Amino acid sequence: LALGRLHAVWPLVALSIYESEGGGVRSIVLPAAGVYLPYDPLNPSTLPDLSRYGVTYDRYVAALRKRSAYRFGQALTFSGGGNASMSLRGGWSFAEKWARWTAAQDSDLELALAERPGGDPYTLEVQVVPYLPAPGMTMTVDVSVNDALVATSLFRHSPSFEVRRLQAEVPGEALAKANPVRIRFHVREPLRSPAEAEGTSDPRKLGLAFLELRLSRSVP
């Protein structure tokens, strides 16, 4: 059977379950890079719920979390082939060659810290490109860490492509509240799609294109 001819590579889940022992998935079969996926195998929240068939992902998710342990100063990259996928939760589009767009007003990620944070402040730095296609448009972004607001950034339309830097000081006490650390990016304005704003065929509601994120100990 030529599996590659089947629409959207749907056998991925079935093959992974078939190769598992006792309904416990230990690995997910992946197609070649660039092929459309019906779910993101590196984001556990997107895996289909097959519990009614006795299938669980517990061992697979545990292995993902162990592999994705975050160390302060490490760069998360959001482009295709980057290492951010395992930390993403709701509100994201698919990875592109250069970045990954947020596709909702609330976009979340979780960092499973490999070490316990201290009491000193930390610095969150993100390289982003806001979707502001028309002159006069602005975008206000609130950043919260473990439900504590740590920064608000205002972006304005630029006539040329420009990577912006979003930076926040994160108290050590906020990081210590939960592990994995929950980070939310909230866009106050309603999102628009390129289809609406520019007449293209892209229907996605776009907020920020993320290139890189880094959480580091603040330098005194």
PDB file of C-alpha atoms in Angstrom, residues 6-169:
ATOM      1  CA  LEU A   6      -3.474   8.713   1.293  1.00  0.00           C
ATOM      2  CA  HIS A   7      -4.839  12.193   1.966  1.00  0.00           C
ATOM      3  CA  ALA A   8      -3.134  14.243   4.695  1.00  0.00           C
ATOM      4  CA  VAL A   9      -0.963  11.305   5.841  1.00  0.00           C
ATOM      5  CA  TRP A  10      -3.756  10.136   8.153  1.00  0.00           C
ATOM      6  CA  PRO A  11      -2.127   6.702   8.833  1.00  0.00           C
ATOM      7  CA  LEU A  12       0.332   8.378  11.216  1.00  0.00           C
ATOM      8  CA  VAL A  13      -1.762   7.773  14.321  1.00  0.00           C
ATOM      9  CA  ALA A  14      -2.864   4.304  13.262  1.00  0.00           C
ATOM     10  CA  LEU A  15       0.688   3.173  12.538  1.00  0.00           C
ATOM     11  CA  SER A  16       1.944   4.573  15.839  1.00  0.00           C
ATOM     12  CA  ILE A  17      -0.759   2.698  17.750  1.00  0.00           C
ATOM     13  CA  TYR A  18      -0.156  -0.473  15.745  1.00  0.00           C
ATOM     14  CA  GLU A  19       3.504  -0.412  16.702  1.00  0.00           C
ATOM     15  CA  SER A  20       2.754   0.274  20.387  1.00  0.00           C
ATOM     16  CA  GLU A  21       2.407  -2.255  23.179  1.00  0.00           C
ATOM     17  CA  GLY A  22      -0.858  -2.551  25.075  1.00  0.00           C
ATOM     18  CA  GLY A  23      -2.341   0.658  23.709  1.00  0.00           C
ATOM     19  CA  GLY A  24       0.417   2.846  25.159  1.00  0.00           C
ATOM     20  CA  VAL A  25       2.021   5.018  22.482  1.00  0.00           C
ATOM     21  CA  ARG A  26       5.790   5.353  22.839  1.00  0.00           C
ATOM     22  CA  SER A  27       6.558   7.024  19.537  1.00  0.00           C
ATOM     23  CA  ILE A  28       4.807   8.755  16.644  1.00  0.00           C
ATOM     24  CA  VAL A  29       5.532   7.954  12.993  1.00  0.00           C
ATOM     25  CA  LEU A  30       6.525  11.088  11.076  1.00  0.00           C
ATOM     26  CA  PRO A  31       6.508  11.786   7.342  1.00  0.00           C
ATOM     27  CA  ALA A  32       9.161  13.734   5.488  1.00  0.00           C
ATOM     28  CA  ALA A  33       9.739  17.353   6.506  1.00  0.00           C
ATOM     29  CA  GLY A  34       7.295  19.792   4.955  1.00  0.00           C
ATOM     30  CA  VAL A  35       4.389  17.352   4.663  1.00  0.00           C
ATOM     31  CA  TYR A  36       1.094  18.535   6.161  1.00  0.00           C
ATOM     32  CA  LEU A  37       0.327  16.991   9.562  1.00  0.00           C
ATOM     33  CA  PRO A  38      -3.235  16.548  10.893  1.00  0.00           C
ATOM     34  CA  TYR A  39      -1.766  17.246  14.355  1.00  0.00           C
ATOM     35  CA  ASP A  40       1.566  18.364  15.800  1.00  0.00           C
ATOM     36  CA  PRO A  41       3.355  15.298  17.241  1.00  0.00           C
ATOM     37  CA  LEU A  42       5.586  17.585  19.322  1.00  0.00           C
ATOM     38  CA  ASN A  43       2.593  19.335  20.938  1.00  0.00           C
ATOM     39  CA  PRO A  44       0.689  16.862  23.177  1.00  0.00           C
ATOM     40  CA  SER A  45      -2.406  19.074  23.311  1.00  0.00           C
ATOM     41  CA  THR A  46      -3.029  18.494  19.578  1.00  0.00           C
ATOM     42  CA  LEU A  47      -2.938  14.671  19.704  1.00  0.00           C
ATOM     43  CA  PRO A  48      -6.352  13.094  19.022  1.00  0.00           C
ATOM     44  CA  ASP A  49      -8.250  11.759  22.046  1.00  0.00           C
ATOM     45  CA  LEU A  50      -8.368   7.986  21.555  1.00  0.00           C
ATOM     46  CA  SER A  51      -8.982   7.052  25.184  1.00  0.00           C
ATOM     47  CA  ARG A  52     -12.326   5.468  24.263  1.00  0.00           C
ATOM     48  CA  TYR A  53     -10.294   2.849  22.389  1.00  0.00           C
ATOM     49  CA  GLY A  54      -7.974   2.268  25.336  1.00  0.00           C
ATOM     50  CA  VAL A  55      -5.135   4.200  23.752  1.00  0.00           C
ATOM     51  CA  THR A  56      -3.052   6.603  25.862  1.00  0.00           C
ATOM     52  CA  TYR A  57      -0.010   8.783  25.195  1.00  0.00           C
ATOM     53  CA  ASP A  58       1.330   8.855  28.766  1.00  0.00           C
ATOM     54  CA  ARG A  59       4.724   7.336  28.006  1.00  0.00           C
ATOM     55  CA  TYR A  60       5.102   9.332  24.825  1.00  0.00           C
ATOM     56  CA  VAL A  61       4.233  12.629  26.557  1.00  0.00           C
ATOM     57  CA  ALA A  62       6.582  11.822  29.459  1.00  0.00           C
ATOM     58  CA  ALA A  63       9.422  11.255  26.985  1.00  0.00           C
ATOM     59  CA  LEU A  64       8.600  14.537  25.224  1.00  0.00           C
ATOM     60  CA  ARG A  65       8.674  16.485  28.481  1.00  0.00           C
ATOM     61  CA  LYS A  66      11.973  14.953  29.499  1.00  0.00           C
ATOM     62  CA  ARG A  67      13.438  15.855  26.130  1.00  0.00           C
ATOM     63  CA  SER A  68      12.042  19.389  26.256  1.00  0.00           C
ATOM     64  CA  ALA A  69      13.378  20.382  29.708  1.00  0.00           C
ATOM     65  CA  TYR A  70      14.246  24.073  29.497  1.00  0.00           C
ATOM     66  CA  ARG A  71      17.486  25.564  30.804  1.00  0.00           C
ATOM     67  CA  PHE A  72      17.798  29.296  31.447  1.00  0.00           C
ATOM     68  CA  GLY A  73      19.426  31.102  28.546  1.00  0.00           C
ATOM     69  CA  GLN A  74      18.423  28.466  25.998  1.00  0.00           C
ATOM     70  CA  ALA A  75      17.008  29.833  22.725  1.00  0.00           C
ATOM     71  CA  LEU A  76      13.677  28.482  21.515  1.00  0.00           C
ATOM     72  CA  THR A  77      13.353  28.786  17.739  1.00  0.00           C
ATOM     73  CA  PHE A  78       9.939  28.799  16.061  1.00  0.00           C
ATOM     74  CA  SER A  79      10.740  28.172  12.398  1.00  0.00           C
ATOM     75  CA  GLY A  80      10.276  24.823  10.711  1.00  0.00           C
ATOM     76  CA  GLY A  81      12.760  22.416  12.274  1.00  0.00           C
ATOM     77  CA  GLY A  82      13.046  24.638  15.367  1.00  0.00           C
ATOM     78  CA  ASN A  83      12.849  23.411  18.946  1.00  0.00           C
ATOM     79  CA  ALA A  84       9.825  25.406  20.196  1.00  0.00           C
ATOM     80  CA  SER A  85       7.072  22.982  19.120  1.00  0.00           C
ATOM     81  CA  MET A  86       7.233  20.863  22.272  1.00  0.00           C
ATOM     82  CA  SER A  87       6.532  23.935  24.412  1.00  0.00           C
ATOM     83  CA  LEU A  88       3.544  25.294  22.467  1.00  0.00           C
ATOM     84  CA  ARG A  89      -0.020  24.969  23.659  1.00  0.00           C
ATOM     85  CA  GLY A  90      -3.097  26.742  22.265  1.00  0.00           C
ATOM     86  CA  GLY A  91      -3.304  29.649  19.825  1.00  0.00           C
ATOM     87  CA  TRP A  92      -0.568  28.887  17.273  1.00  0.00           C
ATOM     88  CA  SER A  93      -0.465  28.327  13.535  1.00  0.00           C
ATOM     89  CA  PHE A  94       1.865  25.880  11.780  1.00  0.00           C
ATOM     90  CA  ALA A  95       5.616  26.458  11.580  1.00  0.00           C
ATOM     91  CA  GLU A  96       6.901  28.187   8.460  1.00  0.00           C
ATOM     92  CA  LYS A  97      10.467  28.293   7.150  1.00  0.00           C
ATOM     93  CA  TRP A  98      11.225  31.548   8.967  1.00  0.00           C
ATOM     94  CA  ALA A  99       8.807  31.740  11.940  1.00  0.00           C
ATOM     95  CA  ARG A 100       5.495  30.634  13.453  1.00  0.00           C
ATOM     96  CA  TRP A 101       2.433  32.903  13.712  1.00  0.00           C
ATOM     97  CA  THR A 102       0.088  33.199  16.629  1.00  0.00           C
ATOM     98  CA  ALA A 103      -3.438  32.550  15.374  1.00  0.00           C
ATOM     99  CA  ALA A 104      -5.578  33.668  18.322  1.00  0.00           C
ATOM    100  CA  GLN A 105      -5.719  36.598  20.711  1.00  0.00           C
ATOM    101  CA  ASP A 106      -4.346  34.300  23.442  1.00  0.00           C
ATOM    102  CA  SER A 107      -1.305  32.190  22.583  1.00  0.00           C
ATOM    103  CA  ASP A 108       0.264  29.998  25.243  1.00  0.00           C
ATOM    104  CA  LEU A 109       3.461  28.069  25.795  1.00  0.00           C
ATOM    105  CA  GLU A 110       4.890  26.108  28.710  1.00  0.00           C
ATOM    106  CA  LEU A 111       8.512  25.820  29.774  1.00  0.00           C
ATOM    107  CA  ALA A 112       9.361  22.766  31.866  1.00  0.00           C
ATOM    108  CA  LEU A 113      12.250  24.198  33.861  1.00  0.00           C
ATOM    109  CA  ALA A 114      15.225  21.920  34.367  1.00  0.00           C
ATOM    110  CA  GLU A 115      16.287  23.897  37.434  1.00  0.00           C
ATOM    111  CA  ARG A 116      14.495  25.708  40.230  1.00  0.00           C
ATOM    112  CA  PRO A 117      14.421  29.507  39.774  1.00  0.00           C
ATOM    113  CA  GLY A 118      15.947  31.761  42.405  1.00  0.00           C
ATOM    114  CA  GLY A 119      14.488  34.924  43.883  1.00  0.00           C
ATOM    115  CA  ASP A 120      16.295  37.324  41.560  1.00  0.00           C
ATOM    116  CA  PRO A 121      14.529  38.654  38.438  1.00  0.00           C
ATOM    117  CA  TYR A 122      14.799  37.016  35.034  1.00  0.00           C
ATOM    118  CA  THR A 123      14.582  38.478  31.534  1.00  0.00           C
ATOM    119  CA  LEU A 124      12.218  37.213  28.848  1.00  0.00           C
ATOM    120  CA  GLU A 125      13.244  38.263  25.340  1.00  0.00           C
ATOM    121  CA  VAL A 126      11.284  37.475  22.188  1.00  0.00           C
ATOM    122  CA  GLN A 127      11.957  38.318  18.548  1.00  0.00           C
ATOM    123  CA  VAL A 128       8.645  38.908  16.767  1.00  0.00           C
ATOM    124  CA  VAL A 129       7.068  40.455  13.696  1.00  0.00           C
ATOM    125  CA  PRO A 130       3.558  41.854  14.304  1.00  0.00           C
ATOM    126  CA  TYR A 131       0.948  41.550  11.545  1.00  0.00           C
ATOM    127  CA  LEU A 132       0.166  45.206  10.887  1.00  0.00           C
ATOM    128  CA  PRO A 133      -0.420  45.447   7.128  1.00  0.00           C
ATOM    129  CA  ALA A 134      -1.936  48.937   6.922  1.00  0.00           C
ATOM    130  CA  PRO A 135      -0.635  52.397   7.924  1.00  0.00           C
ATOM    131  CA  GLY A 136      -1.933  53.555  11.281  1.00  0.00           C
ATOM    132  CA  MET A 137      -2.483  50.060  12.645  1.00  0.00           C
ATOM    133  CA  THR A 138      -1.226  49.250  16.139  1.00  0.00           C
ATOM    134  CA  MET A 139      -1.071  46.132  18.287  1.00  0.00           C
ATOM    135  CA  THR A 140      -0.988  45.953  22.089  1.00  0.00           C
ATOM    136  CA  VAL A 141       0.419  42.752  23.575  1.00  0.00           C
ATOM    137  CA  ASP A 142       0.187  41.734  27.242  1.00  0.00           C
ATOM    138  CA  VAL A 143       2.652  39.131  28.501  1.00  0.00           C
ATOM    139  CA  SER A 144       1.867  37.086  31.603  1.00  0.00           C
ATOM    140  CA  VAL A 145       3.916  34.442  33.386  1.00  0.00           C
ATOM    141  CA  ASN A 146       2.066  32.002  35.634  1.00  0.00           C
ATOM    142  CA  ASP A 147      -0.934  34.387  35.470  1.00  0.00           C
ATOM    143  CA  ALA A 148       1.132  37.429  36.575  1.00  0.00           C
ATOM    144  CA  LEU A 149       1.268  40.329  34.090  1.00  0.00           C
ATOM    145  CA  VAL A 150       4.935  41.124  33.452  1.00  0.00           C
ATOM    146  CA  ALA A 151       4.886  43.408  30.393  1.00  0.00           C
ATOM    147  CA  THR A 152       2.728  45.312  27.917  1.00  0.00           C
ATOM    148  CA  SER A 153       4.169  46.212  24.514  1.00  0.00           C
ATOM    149  CA  LEU A 154       2.767  48.491  21.822  1.00  0.00           C
ATOM    150  CA  PHE A 155       3.686  47.834  18.184  1.00  0.00           C
ATOM    151  CA  ARG A 156       3.019  50.212  15.298  1.00  0.00           C
ATOM    152  CA  HIS A 157       2.824  49.633  11.556  1.00  0.00           C
ATOM    153  CA  SER A 158       6.139  49.754   9.716  1.00  0.00           C
ATOM    154  CA  PRO A 159       6.316  50.235   5.941  1.00  0.00           C
ATOM    155  CA  SER A 160       9.173  47.723   5.731  1.00  0.00           C
ATOM    156  CA  PHE A 161       9.771  44.270   7.167  1.00  0.00           C
ATOM    157  CA  GLU A 162      11.106  44.702  10.679  1.00  0.00           C
ATOM    158  CA  VAL A 163      11.854  42.208  13.435  1.00  0.00           C
ATOM    159  CA  ARG A 164      10.881  43.712  16.784  1.00  0.00           C
ATOM    160  CA  ARG A 165      12.049  42.789  20.275  1.00  0.00           C
ATOM    161  CA  LEU A 166       9.571  42.138  23.053  1.00  0.00           C
ATOM    162  CA  GLN A 167      11.236  42.183  26.468  1.00  0.00           C
ATOM    163  CA  ALA A 168       9.930  41.640  29.996  1.00  0.00           C
ATOM    164  CA  GLU A 169      11.422  41.438  33.480  1.00  0.00           C
TER     165      GLU A 169
END
